[in-house]
Tab-separated table of C-alpha atoms and ligand atoms in Angstrom:
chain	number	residue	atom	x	y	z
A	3	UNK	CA	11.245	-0.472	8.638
A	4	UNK	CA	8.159	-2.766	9.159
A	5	UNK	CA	4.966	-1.378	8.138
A	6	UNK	CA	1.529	-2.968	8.757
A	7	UNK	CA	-1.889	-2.075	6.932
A	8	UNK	CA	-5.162	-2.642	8.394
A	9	UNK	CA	-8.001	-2.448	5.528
A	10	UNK	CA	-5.426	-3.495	3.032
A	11	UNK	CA	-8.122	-5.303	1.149
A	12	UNK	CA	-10.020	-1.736	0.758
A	13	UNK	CA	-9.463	0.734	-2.051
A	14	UNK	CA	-6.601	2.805	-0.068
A	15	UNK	CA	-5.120	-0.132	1.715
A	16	UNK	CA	-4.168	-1.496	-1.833
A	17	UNK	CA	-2.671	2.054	-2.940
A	18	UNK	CA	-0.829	1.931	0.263
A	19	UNK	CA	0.287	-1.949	-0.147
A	20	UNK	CA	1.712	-0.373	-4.332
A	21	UNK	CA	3.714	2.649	-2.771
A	22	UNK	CA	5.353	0.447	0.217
A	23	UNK	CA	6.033	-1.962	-1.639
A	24	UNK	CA	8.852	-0.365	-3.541
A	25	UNK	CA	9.610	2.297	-0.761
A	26	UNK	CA	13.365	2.717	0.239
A	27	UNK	CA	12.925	2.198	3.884
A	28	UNK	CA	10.254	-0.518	4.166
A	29	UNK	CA	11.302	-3.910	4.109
A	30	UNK	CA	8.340	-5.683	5.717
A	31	UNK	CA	4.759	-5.440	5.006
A	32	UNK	CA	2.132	-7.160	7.206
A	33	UNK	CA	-1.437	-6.533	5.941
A	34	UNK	CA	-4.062	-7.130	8.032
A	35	UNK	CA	-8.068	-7.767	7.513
A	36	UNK	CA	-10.896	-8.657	9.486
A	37	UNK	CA	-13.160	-10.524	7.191
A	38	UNK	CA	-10.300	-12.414	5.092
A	39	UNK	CA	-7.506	-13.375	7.912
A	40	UNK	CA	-5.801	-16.616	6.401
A	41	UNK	CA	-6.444	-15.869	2.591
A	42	UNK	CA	-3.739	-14.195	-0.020
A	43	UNK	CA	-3.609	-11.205	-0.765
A	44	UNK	CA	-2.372	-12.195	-4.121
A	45	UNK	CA	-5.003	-14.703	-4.875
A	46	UNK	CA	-7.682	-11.832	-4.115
A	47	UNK	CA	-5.446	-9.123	-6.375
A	48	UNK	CA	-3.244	-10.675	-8.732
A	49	UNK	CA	-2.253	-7.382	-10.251
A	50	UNK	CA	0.196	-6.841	-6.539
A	51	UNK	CA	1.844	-10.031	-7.333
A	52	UNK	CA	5.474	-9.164	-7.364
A	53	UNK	CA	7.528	-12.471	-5.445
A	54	UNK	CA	6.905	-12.983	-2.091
A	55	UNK	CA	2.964	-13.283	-1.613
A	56	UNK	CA	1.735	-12.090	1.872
A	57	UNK	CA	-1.075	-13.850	4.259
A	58	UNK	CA	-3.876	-11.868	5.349
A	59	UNK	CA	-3.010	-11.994	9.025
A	60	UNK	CA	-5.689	-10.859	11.959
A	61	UNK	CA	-5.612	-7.525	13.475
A	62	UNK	CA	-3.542	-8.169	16.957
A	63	UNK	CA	-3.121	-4.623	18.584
A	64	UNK	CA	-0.665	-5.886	21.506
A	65	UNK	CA	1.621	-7.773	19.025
A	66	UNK	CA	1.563	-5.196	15.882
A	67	UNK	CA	2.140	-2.292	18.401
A	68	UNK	CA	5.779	-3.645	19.317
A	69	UNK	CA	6.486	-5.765	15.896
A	70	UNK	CA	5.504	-2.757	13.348
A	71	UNK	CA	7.170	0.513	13.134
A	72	UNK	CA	4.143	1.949	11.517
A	73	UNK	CA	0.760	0.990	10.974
A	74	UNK	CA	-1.519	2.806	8.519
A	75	UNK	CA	-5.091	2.127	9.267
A	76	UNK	CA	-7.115	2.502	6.310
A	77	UNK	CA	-10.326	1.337	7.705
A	78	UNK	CA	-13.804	2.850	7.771
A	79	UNK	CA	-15.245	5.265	10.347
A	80	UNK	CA	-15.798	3.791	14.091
A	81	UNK	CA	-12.712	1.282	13.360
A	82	UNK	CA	-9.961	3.631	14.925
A	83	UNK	CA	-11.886	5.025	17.366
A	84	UNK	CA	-11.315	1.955	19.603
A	85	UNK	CA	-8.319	0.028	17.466
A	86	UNK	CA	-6.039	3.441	18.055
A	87	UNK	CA	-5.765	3.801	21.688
A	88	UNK	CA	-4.906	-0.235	21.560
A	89	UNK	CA	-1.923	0.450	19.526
A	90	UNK	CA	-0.552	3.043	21.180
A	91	UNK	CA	1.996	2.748	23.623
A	92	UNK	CA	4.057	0.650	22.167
A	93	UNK	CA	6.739	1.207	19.006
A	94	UNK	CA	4.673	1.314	16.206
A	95	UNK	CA	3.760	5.145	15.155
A	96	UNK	CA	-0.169	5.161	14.034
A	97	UNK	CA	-1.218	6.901	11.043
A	98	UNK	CA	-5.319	6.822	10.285
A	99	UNK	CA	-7.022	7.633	7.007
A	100	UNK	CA	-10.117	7.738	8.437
A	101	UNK	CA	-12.278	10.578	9.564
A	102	UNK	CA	-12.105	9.348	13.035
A	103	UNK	CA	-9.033	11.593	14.886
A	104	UNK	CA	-9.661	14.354	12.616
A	105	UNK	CA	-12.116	16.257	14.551
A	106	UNK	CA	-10.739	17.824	17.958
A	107	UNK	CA	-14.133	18.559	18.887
A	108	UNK	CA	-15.947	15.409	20.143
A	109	UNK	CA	-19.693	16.985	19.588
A	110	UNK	CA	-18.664	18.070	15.690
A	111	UNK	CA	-17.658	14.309	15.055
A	112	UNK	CA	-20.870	12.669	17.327
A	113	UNK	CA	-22.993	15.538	14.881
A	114	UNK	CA	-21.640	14.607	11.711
A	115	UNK	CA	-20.160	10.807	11.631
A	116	UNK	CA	-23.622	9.843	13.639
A	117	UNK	CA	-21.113	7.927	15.752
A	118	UNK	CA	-19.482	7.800	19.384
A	119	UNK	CA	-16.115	9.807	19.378
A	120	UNK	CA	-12.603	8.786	20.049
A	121	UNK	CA	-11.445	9.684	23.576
A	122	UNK	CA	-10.584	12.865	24.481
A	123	UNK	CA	-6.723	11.360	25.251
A	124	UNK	CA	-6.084	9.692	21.462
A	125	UNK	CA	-7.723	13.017	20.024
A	126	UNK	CA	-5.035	15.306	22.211
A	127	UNK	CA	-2.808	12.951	20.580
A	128	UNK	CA	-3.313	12.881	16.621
A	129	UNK	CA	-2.242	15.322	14.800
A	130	UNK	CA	-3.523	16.608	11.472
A	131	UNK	CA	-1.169	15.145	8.536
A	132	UNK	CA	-1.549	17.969	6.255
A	133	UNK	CA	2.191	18.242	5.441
A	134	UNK	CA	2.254	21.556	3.392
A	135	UNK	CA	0.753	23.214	6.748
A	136	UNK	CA	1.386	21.521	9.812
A	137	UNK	CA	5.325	19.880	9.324
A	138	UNK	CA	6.498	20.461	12.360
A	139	UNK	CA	3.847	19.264	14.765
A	140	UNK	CA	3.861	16.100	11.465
A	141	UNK	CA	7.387	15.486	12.848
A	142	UNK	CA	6.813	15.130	16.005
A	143	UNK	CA	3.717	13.017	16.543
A	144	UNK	CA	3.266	9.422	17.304
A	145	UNK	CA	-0.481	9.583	15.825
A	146	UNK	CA	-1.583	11.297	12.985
A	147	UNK	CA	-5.070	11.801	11.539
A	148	UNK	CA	-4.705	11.713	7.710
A	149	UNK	CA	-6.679	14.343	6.431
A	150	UNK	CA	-10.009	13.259	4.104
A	151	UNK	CA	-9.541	14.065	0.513
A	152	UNK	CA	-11.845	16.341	-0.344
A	153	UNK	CA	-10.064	18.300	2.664
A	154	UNK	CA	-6.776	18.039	1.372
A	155	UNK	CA	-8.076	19.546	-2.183
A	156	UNK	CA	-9.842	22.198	-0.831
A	157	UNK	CA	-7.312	23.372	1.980
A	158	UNK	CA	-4.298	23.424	-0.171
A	159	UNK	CA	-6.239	25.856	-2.718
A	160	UNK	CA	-7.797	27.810	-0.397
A	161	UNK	CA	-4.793	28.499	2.296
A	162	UNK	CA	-2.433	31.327	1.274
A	163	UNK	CA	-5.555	33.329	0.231
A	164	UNK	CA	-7.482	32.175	3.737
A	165	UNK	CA	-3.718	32.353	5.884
A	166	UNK	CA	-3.426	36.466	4.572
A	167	UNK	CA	-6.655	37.574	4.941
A	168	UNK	CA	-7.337	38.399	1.925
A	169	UNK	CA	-11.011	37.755	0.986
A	170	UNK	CA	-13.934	37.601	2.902
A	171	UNK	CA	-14.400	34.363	4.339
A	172	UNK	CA	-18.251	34.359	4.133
A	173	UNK	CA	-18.194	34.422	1.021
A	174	UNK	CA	-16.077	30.896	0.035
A	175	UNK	CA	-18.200	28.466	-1.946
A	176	UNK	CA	-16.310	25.225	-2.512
A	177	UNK	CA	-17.806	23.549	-5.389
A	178	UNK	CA	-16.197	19.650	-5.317
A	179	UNK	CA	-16.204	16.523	-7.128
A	180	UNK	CA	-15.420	12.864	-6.791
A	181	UNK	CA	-14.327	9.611	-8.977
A	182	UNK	CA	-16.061	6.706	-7.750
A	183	UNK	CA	-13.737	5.030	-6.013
A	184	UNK	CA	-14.115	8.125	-2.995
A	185	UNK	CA	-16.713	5.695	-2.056
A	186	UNK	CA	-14.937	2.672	-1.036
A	187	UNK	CA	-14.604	-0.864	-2.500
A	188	UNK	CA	-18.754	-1.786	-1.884
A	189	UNK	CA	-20.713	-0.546	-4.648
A	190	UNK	CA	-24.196	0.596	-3.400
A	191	UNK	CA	-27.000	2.530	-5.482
A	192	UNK	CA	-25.318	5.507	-6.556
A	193	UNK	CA	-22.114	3.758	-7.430
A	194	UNK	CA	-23.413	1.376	-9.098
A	195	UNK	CA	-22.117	1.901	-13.048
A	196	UNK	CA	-25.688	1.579	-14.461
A	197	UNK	CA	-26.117	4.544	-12.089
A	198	UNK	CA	-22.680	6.636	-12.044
A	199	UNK	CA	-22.048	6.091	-15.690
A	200	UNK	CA	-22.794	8.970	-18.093
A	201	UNK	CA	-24.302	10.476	-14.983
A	202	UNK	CA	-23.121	13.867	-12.605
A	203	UNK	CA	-25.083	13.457	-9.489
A	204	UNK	CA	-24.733	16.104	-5.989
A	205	UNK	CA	-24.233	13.769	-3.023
A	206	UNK	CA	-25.073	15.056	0.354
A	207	UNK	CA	-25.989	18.796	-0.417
A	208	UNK	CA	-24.961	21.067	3.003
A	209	UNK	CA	-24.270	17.458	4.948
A	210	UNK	CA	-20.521	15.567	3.902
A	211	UNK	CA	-18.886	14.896	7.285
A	212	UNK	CA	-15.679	16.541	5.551
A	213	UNK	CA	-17.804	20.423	6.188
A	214	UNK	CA	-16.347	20.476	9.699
A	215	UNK	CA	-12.801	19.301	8.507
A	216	UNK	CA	-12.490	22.424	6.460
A	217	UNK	CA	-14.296	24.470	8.806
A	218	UNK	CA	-11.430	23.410	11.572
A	219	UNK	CA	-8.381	24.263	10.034
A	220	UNK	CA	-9.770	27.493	8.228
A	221	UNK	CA	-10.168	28.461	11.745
A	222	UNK	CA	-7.085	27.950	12.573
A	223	UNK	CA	-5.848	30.564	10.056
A	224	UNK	CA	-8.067	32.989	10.689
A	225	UNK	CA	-10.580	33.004	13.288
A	226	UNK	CA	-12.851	35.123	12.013
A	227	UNK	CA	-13.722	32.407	9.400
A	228	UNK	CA	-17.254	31.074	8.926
A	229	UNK	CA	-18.998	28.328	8.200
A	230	UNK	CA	-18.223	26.840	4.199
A	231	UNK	CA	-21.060	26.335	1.570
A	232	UNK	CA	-19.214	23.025	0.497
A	233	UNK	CA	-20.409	20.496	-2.247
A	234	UNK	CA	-20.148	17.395	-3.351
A	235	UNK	CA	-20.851	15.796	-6.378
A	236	UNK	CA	-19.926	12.457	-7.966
A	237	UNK	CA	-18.746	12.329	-11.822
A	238	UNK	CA	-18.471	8.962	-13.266
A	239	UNK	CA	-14.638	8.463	-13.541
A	240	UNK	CA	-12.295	5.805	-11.462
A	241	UNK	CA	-10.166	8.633	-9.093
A	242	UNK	CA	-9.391	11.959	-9.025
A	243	UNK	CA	-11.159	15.506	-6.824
A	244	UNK	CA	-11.396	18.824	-8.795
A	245	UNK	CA	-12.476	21.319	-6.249
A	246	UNK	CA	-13.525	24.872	-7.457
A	247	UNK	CA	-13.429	27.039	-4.999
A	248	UNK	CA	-14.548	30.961	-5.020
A	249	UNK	CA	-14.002	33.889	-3.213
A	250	UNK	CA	-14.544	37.738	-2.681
A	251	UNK	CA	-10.995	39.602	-2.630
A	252	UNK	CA	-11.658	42.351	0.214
A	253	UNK	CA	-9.801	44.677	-2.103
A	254	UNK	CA	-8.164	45.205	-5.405
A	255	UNK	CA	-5.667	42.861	-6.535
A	256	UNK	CA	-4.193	41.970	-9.579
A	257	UNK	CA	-4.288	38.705	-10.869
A	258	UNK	CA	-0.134	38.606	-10.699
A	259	UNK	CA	-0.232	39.423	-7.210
A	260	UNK	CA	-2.329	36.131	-6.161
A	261	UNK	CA	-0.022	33.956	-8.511
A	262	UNK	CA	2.947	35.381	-6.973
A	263	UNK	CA	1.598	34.836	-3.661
A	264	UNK	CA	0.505	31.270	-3.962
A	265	UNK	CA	4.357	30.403	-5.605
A	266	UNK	CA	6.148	31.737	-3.257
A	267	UNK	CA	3.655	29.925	-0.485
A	268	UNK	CA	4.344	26.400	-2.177
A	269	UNK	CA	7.661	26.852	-4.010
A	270	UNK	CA	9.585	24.547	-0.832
A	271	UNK	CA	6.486	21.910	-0.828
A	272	UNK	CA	7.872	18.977	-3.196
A	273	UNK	CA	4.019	18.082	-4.137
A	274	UNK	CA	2.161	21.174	-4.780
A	275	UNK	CA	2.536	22.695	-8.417
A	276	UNK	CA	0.985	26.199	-8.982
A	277	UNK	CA	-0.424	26.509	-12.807
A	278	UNK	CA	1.316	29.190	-14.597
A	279	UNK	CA	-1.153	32.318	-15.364
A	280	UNK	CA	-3.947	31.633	-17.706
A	281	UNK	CA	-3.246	27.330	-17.066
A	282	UNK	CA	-5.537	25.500	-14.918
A	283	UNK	CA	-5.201	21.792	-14.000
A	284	UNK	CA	-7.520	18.475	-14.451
A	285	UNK	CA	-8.072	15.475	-12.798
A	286	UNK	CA	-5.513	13.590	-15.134
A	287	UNK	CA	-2.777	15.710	-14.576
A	288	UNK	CA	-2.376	14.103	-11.158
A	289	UNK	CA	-4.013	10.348	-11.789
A	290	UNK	CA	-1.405	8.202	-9.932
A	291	UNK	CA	0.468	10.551	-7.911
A	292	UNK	CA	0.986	12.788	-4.975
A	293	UNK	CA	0.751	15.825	-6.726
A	294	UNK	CA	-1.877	18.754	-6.046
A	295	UNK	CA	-2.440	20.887	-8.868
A	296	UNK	CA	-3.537	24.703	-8.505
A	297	UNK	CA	-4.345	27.219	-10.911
A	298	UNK	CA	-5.778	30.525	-9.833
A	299	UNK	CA	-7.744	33.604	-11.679
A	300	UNK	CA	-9.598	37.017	-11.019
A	301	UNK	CA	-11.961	38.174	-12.540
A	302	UNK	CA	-11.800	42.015	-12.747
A	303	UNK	CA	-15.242	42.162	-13.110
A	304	UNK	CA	-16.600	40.905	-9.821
A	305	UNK	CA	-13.220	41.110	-8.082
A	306	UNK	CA	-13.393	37.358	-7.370
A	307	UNK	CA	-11.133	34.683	-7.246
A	308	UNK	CA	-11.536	31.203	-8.915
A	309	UNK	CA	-8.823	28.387	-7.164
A	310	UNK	CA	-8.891	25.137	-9.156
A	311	UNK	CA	-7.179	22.085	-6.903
A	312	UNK	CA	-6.976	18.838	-8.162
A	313	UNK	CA	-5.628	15.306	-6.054
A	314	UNK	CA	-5.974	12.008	-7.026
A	315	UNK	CA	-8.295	10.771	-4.465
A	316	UNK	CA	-6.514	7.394	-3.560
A	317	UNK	CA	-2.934	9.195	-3.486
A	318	UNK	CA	-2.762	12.837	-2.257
A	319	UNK	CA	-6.265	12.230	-0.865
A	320	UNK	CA	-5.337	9.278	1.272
A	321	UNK	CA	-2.424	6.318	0.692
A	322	UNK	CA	0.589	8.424	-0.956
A	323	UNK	CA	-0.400	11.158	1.399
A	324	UNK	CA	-0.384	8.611	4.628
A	325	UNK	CA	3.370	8.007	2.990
A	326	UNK	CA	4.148	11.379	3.401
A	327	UNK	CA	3.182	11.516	6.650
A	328	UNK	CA	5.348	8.160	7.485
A	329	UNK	CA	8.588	10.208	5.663
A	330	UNK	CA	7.735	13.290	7.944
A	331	UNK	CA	7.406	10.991	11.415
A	332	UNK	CA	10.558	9.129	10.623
A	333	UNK	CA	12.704	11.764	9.652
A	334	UNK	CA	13.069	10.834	6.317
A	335	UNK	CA	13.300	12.460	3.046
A	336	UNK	CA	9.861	13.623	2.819
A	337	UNK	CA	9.630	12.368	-1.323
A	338	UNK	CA	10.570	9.023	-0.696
A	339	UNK	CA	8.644	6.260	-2.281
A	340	UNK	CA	6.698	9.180	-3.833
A	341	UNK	CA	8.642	10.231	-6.454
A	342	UNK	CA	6.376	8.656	-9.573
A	343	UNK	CA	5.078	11.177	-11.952
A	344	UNK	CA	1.174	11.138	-12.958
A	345	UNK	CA	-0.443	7.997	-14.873
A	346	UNK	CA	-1.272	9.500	-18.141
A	347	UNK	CA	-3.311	9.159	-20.445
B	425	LIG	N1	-11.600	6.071	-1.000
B	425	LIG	C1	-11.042	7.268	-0.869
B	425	LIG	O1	-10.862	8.009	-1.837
B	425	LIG	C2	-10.604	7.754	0.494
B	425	LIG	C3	-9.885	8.945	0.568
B	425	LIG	C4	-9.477	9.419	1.834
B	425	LIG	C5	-9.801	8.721	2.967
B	425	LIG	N2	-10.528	7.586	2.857
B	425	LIG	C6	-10.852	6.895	4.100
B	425	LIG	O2	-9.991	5.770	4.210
B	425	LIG	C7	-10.685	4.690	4.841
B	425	LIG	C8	-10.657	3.487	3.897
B	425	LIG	O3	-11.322	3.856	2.697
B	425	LIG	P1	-11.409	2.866	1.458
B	425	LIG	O4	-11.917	3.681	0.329
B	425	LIG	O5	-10.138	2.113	1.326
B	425	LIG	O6	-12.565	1.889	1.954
B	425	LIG	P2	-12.871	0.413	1.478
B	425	LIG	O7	-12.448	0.215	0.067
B	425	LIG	O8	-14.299	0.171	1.826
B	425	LIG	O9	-11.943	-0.490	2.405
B	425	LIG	C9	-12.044	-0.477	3.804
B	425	LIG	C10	-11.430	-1.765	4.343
B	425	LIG	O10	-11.563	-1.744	5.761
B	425	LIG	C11	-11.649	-3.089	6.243
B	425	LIG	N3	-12.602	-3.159	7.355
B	425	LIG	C12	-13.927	-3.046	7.311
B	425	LIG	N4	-14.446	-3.161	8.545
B	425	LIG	C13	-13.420	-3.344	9.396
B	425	LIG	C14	-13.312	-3.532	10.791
B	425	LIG	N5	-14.367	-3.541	11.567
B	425	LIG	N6	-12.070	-3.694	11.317
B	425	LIG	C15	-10.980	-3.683	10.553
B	425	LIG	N7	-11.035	-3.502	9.193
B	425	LIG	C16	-12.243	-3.344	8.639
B	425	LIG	C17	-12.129	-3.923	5.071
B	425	LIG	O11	-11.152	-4.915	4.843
B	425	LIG	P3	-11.248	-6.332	5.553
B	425	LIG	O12	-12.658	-6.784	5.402
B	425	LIG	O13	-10.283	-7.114	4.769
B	425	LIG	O14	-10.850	-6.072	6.962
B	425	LIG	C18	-12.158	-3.006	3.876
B	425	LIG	O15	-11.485	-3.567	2.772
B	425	LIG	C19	-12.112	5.192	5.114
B	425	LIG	O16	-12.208	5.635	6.414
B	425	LIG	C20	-12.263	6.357	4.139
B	425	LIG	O17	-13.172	7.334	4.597
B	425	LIG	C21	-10.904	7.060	1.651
C-alpha cells in the first residue's frame, strides 16, 4: 500500500514515518510539508535514515487522493478542516490526528478550538478511531478522526466501569498528565526546559479542548453522564499520559469484581493490558509502544474506585494508534506494524 503523511516534519508525523516504515503492507511513503517542500527528510532527521531518503513533496489534495491509499494527517487544528473534504472522494482513505473531526457537534468545537468547524458533511463522515470501542463502524469508514491522547487514556480506563453503570457519573474526576512532547515540535514558554524541567505545572485548569472529547463518548455509554472535572498538568519528561481517574461505585463491590470485569472487557483487545490486583502501571511501562496500561483499586473505605491508564503520548495517543486505525480500515491484521514491545529503561 502507499501511504502519505502530511505534518511528517511534526512530532507524530515522525512516529508515524518509524512505524510505516517497517510495516508489512506499506511499500511507499510520501511525506508531505508545507513549510519545507523540496528539502530531505533525512537531512532534517538523520536518525530515519534507513536507504532510500524521501523529498519533502507539497501537499496536492487532487493528486494524493488517487495516488495514496491512505493519508494520515498529522497536522495542527484548522488544517483538516478544509484539507479533508479535498481528499475525499477519491482512493485514498483519510485518517486525522487532529482534534478537528472529533467533535460531531459543530458549536462544542467553534466553543472550545476558538475556530470555524469542519462541515457538517466530512463530520457525518469521520468516525471516531477508538479501536477497543468502536471496531466495527473503524472498519467501515473512509475517514476517521483519531482520537486526542489524553482521550484515549482516559476513555479506555474509564469505559467498562462508565459502559455498566456502575458509579455515579457526577462524581468522575480525571486527574491527567503530559510529557512535553503533547505540545508539539515548537517550544513556547511553558515548554521551554528552563521552564518544564524539575517543574509540575496544571495547564488549562476546567478549559483543554479534549473536556468535550470525553464528555462525547461517555455519553454515548450512558446518557445520563455529566459533564467531567478533567485536568491537565505537564511533568517534565519526553512522552508518556498517566491519567488517574476516580469514581463513586453506586453500590458495594469488591475489588475482584471490578478486576474481573475490566479483564474480561479487554481480554480480545491486542493493546490493552489490565494490571494484576495490587499492580498499577507507569509511564515507562508503555514508552515506545501501543500499549495502554490499567490497574484498578477500591478503597473500602470511601467505596471509590482509583483507574490508573497510561499511553505513550506519540504512540497509543496518536501515530501507532492512527496505524491501528489503517489495519482496521484495510482489513488487516489489526497488530501489524505494531507488534514492538515498550522502550525500556
Ligand atoms: N503531540 C502529541 O502528543 C499529540 C497526540 C495526539 C494528537 N496530536 C495532534 O496531532 C497533530 C500533530 O501534532 P504534533 O505534536 O505532531 O505537532 P507538531 O510537532 O507541531 O507538528 C505539526 C506539523 O504540521 C505541519 N503543519 C503546520 N501547519 C501546517 C499547515 N497549514 N498545513 C499543513 N501542515 C502544516 C508542520 O510541518 P510542515 O511545516 O513541515 O508542514 C508541523 O511539523 C496536532 O493536531 C495534535 O493536536 C498530537
Amino acid at each position: 500500500m502507499k501511504a502519505g503523511i502530511v505534518g511528517a516534519t511534526g512530532y507524530g508525523g515522525i512516529e508515524l514515518f518509524r512505524i510505516l516504515n517497517v510495516h508489512p503492507q506499506i511499500d511507499d511513503i510520501t511525506l508531505y510539508s508545507s513549510s519545507q517542500a523540496g528539502e530531505y527528510f533525512e537531512d532534517i532527521y538523520p536518525q530515519m535514515q534507513r536507504g532510500q531518503s524521501h523529498i519533502l513533496a507539497d501537499v496536492e489534495p487532487d493528486k494524493m487522493k488517487e495516488d495514496l491509499d491512505v493519508v494520515f494527517l498529522a497536522t495542527p487544528a484548522g488544517v483538516s478542516i478544509d484539507l479533508t473534504p479535498q481528499l475525499q472522494g477519491g482512493k485514498a482513505k483519510v485518517i486525522d490526528l487532529s482534534g478537528d473531526l472529533r467533535l460531531k457537534d459543530q458549536s462544542l468545537y467553534k466553543q472550545w478550538y476558538k475556530k470555524e468547524p469542519a462541515g457538517e458533511a466530512v463530520l457525518g463522515a469521520a468516525v471516531y478511531g477508538l479501536p477497543e470501542w468502536n471496531k466495527e463502524n473503524i472498519q467501515q469508514a473512509d475517514v476517521i478522526a483519531n482520537p486526542g491522547c489524553f482521550p484515549t487514556a482516559a476513555l479506555l480506563g474509564v469505559g467498562p466501569i462508565i459502559k455498566e453503570r456502575l458509579a455515579s457519573p457526577s462524581s468522575l474526576i480525571i486527574d491527567a498528565k503530559s510529557g512535553v512532547s503533547g505540545a508539539g515540535k515548537n517550544p513556547n514558554l511553558i515548554t521551554h526546559f528552563a521552564h518544564a524541567q524539575e517543574n509540575f505545572q496544571i495547564y488549562k485548569v476546567n478549559q483543554h479542548q479534549h473536556i468535550p472529547e470525553i464528555e462525547q463518548q461517555l455519553q454515548q455509554w450512558d446518557e445520563d453522564s455529566q459533564p467531567v472535572t478533567f485536568s491537565t498538568h505537564l511533568v517534565p519528561m519526553t512522552k508518556g499520559i498517566m491519567a488517574t481517574i476516580y469514581l463513586q461505585l453506586n453500590e458495594e463491590m469488591t475489588v475482584e469484581k471490578l478486576q474481573s470485569l475490566y479483564k474480561s472487557y479487554y481480554e480480545k483487545e491486542p493493546f490493552v493490558r489490565v494490571r494484576e490486583m495490587g499492580s498499577f502501571p507507569c509511564t515507562k511501562d508503555v514508552y515506545g509502544s501501543n500499549f495502554c496500561d490499567i490497574g484498578i483499586t477500591l478503597d473500602p473505605r470511601t467505596n471509590r474506585v482509583t483507574i490508573v491508564s497510561v499511553i505513550d503520548n506519540l504512540m497509543k495517543g496518536a501515530a501507532s494508534q492512527a496505524v491501528q486505525n489503517m489495519n482496521l480500515l484495510f482489513q488487516a491484521d489489526e497488530r501489524a506494524g505494531l507488534l514492538t514491545l515498550p522502550v525500556y529503561p
